Coordinates of C-alpha atoms in Angstrom, one line a residue:
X1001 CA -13.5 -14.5 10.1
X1002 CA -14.0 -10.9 10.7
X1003 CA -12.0 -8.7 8.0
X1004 CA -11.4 -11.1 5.6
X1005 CA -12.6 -11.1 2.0
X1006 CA -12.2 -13.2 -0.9
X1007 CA -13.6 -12.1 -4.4
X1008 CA -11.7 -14.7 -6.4
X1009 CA -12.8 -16.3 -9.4
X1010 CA -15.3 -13.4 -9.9
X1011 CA -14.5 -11.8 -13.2
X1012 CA -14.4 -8.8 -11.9
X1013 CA -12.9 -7.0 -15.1
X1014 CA -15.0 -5.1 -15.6
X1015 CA -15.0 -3.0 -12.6
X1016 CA -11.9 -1.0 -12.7
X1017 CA -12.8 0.3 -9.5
X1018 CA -13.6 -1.7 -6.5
X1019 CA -14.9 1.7 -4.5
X1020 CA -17.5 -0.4 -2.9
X1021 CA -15.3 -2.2 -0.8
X1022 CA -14.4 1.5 1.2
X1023 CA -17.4 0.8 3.9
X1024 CA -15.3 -2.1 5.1
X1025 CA -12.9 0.0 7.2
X1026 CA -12.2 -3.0 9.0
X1027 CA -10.8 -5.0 6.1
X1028 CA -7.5 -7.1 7.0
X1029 CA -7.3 -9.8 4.2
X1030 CA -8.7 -9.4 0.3
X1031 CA -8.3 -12.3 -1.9
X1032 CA -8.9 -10.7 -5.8
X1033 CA -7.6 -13.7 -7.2
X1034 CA -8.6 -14.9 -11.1
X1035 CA -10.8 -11.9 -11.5
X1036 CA -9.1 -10.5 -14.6
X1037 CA -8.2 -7.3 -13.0
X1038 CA -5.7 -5.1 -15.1
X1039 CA -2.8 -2.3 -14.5
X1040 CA -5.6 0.3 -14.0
X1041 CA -7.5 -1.6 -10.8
X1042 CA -8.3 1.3 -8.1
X1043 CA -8.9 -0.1 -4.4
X1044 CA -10.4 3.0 -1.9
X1045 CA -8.7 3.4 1.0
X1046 CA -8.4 0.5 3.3
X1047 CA -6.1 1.5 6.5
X1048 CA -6.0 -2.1 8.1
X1049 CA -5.7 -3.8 5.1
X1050 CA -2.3 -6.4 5.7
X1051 CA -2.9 -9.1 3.4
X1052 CA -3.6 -8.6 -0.6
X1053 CA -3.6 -11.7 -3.2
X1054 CA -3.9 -10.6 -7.1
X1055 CA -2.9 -13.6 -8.2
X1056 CA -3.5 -14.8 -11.8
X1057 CA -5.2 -11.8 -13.0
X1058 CA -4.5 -9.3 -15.8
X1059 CA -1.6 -6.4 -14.3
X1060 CA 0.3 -7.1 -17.1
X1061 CA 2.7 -3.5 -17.6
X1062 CA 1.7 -0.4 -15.2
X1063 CA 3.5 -2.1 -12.5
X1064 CA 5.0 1.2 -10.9
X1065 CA 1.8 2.7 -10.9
X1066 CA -0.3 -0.3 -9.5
X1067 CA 2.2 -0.3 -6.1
X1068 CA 2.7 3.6 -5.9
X1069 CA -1.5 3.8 -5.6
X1070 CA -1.1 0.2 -3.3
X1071 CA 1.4 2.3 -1.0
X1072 CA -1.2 5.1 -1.3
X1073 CA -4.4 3.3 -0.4
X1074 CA -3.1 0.4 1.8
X1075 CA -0.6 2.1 4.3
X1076 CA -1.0 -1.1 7.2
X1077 CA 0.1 -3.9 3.7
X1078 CA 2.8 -6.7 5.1
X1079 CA 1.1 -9.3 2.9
X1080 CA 1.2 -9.2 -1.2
X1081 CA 0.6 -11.8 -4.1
X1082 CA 1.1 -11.2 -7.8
X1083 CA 2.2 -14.7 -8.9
X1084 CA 0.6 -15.8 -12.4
X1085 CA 0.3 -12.2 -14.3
X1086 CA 2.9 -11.2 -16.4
X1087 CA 4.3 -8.2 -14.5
X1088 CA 5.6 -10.5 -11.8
X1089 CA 8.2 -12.3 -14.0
X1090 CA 8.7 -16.0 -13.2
X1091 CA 10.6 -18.6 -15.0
X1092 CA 7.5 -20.8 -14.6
X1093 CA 4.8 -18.9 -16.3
X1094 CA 7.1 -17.8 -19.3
X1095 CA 10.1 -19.3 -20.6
X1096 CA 11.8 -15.6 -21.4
X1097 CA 11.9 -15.3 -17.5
X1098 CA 14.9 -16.1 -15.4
X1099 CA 15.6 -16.1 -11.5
X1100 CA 17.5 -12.8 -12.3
X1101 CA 14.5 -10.9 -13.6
X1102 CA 12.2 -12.4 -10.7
X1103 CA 15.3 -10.3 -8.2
X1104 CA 14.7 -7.1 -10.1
X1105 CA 11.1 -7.2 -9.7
X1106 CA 11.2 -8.3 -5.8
X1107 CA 14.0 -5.2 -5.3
X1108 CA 11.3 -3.1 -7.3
X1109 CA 8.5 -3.7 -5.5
X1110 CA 10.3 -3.6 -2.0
X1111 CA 11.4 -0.4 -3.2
X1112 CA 8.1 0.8 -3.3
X1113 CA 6.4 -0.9 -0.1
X1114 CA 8.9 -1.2 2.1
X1115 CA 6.9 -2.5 4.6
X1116 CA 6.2 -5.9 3.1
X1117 CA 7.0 -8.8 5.1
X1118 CA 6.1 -11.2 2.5
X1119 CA 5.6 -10.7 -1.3
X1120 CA 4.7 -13.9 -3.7
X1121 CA 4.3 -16.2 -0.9
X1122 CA 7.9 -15.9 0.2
X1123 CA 9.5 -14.3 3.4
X1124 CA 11.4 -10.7 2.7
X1125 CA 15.0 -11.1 3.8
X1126 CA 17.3 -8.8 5.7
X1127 CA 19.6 -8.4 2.4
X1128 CA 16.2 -7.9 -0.2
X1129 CA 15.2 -5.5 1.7
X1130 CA 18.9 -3.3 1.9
X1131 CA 19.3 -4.2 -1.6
X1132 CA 15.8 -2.9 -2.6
X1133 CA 17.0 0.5 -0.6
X1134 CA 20.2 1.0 -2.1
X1135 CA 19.3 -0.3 -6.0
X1136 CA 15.5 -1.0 -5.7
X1137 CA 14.0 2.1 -7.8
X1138 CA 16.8 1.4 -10.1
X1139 CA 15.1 -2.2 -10.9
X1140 CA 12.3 -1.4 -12.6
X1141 CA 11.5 -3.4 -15.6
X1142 CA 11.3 -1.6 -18.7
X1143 CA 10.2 -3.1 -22.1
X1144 CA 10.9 -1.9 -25.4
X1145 CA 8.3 -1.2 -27.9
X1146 CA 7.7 -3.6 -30.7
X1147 CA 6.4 -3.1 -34.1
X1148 CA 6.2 1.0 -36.2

């Protein structure tokens, strides 16, 4: 299938930057899934990218900056996945997690692209998306520092 890519299962770690993916102008779909990418994970510019999967990888705290560079780089997204790393809170993956902190993070994100149509796999709705404008940068998920 013509712009489509999946790098999953690559271990991609250790390149922060995935630059080499800007001579595919074309690129629709990019599957980065199990690749432990982190927070700091730089994409070039990819105008007709719609679909993004990072599932299971390692974007564990930077969340803010990770979708303010996405929103940057990836104008034409509709399509994103963050399931299994710990800056998409879910009740499944860790027990501290309930459905109310999975809400804040959806309103967050929405916040930020408010394009998305989908985001984990499930369908934006009308009221996500007017709760994300009216209390959505106000959702971010802020953790207190452990340990002196």
């Amino acid at each position: 299938k013509q712009g489509y890519s999946s790098l999953s299962d690559n271990i991609l770690c250790h390149c922060r930057s995935l630059e080499g993916l800007s001579s595919f102008h074309s690129l629709e779909e990019l599957i980065l899934d199990n690749n432990l990418l982190g927070d700091d994970l730089v994409l070039p510019g990819l105008p007709r990218l719609h679909t993004l999967t990072l599932n299971k990888n390692q974007i564990i705290t930077d969340l803010e900056c990770l979708l303010d560079h996405l929103a940057e780089v990836t104008p034409a997204l509709e399509y994103l996945s963050l399931l299994g790393n710990v800056a998409c809170p879910n009740e499944l993956v860790s027990l501290e997690k309930d459905e109310e902190d999975y809400k804040r993070y959806r309103y967050f994100v929405l916040h930020k692209l408010p394009n998305l149509k989908f985001l984990d796999a499930q369908k934006v709705t009308k009221q996500e998306r007017e709760e994300a404008l009216v209390r959505g940068a106000f959702m971010k998920v802020v953790k207190p520092k452990v340990g002196s």
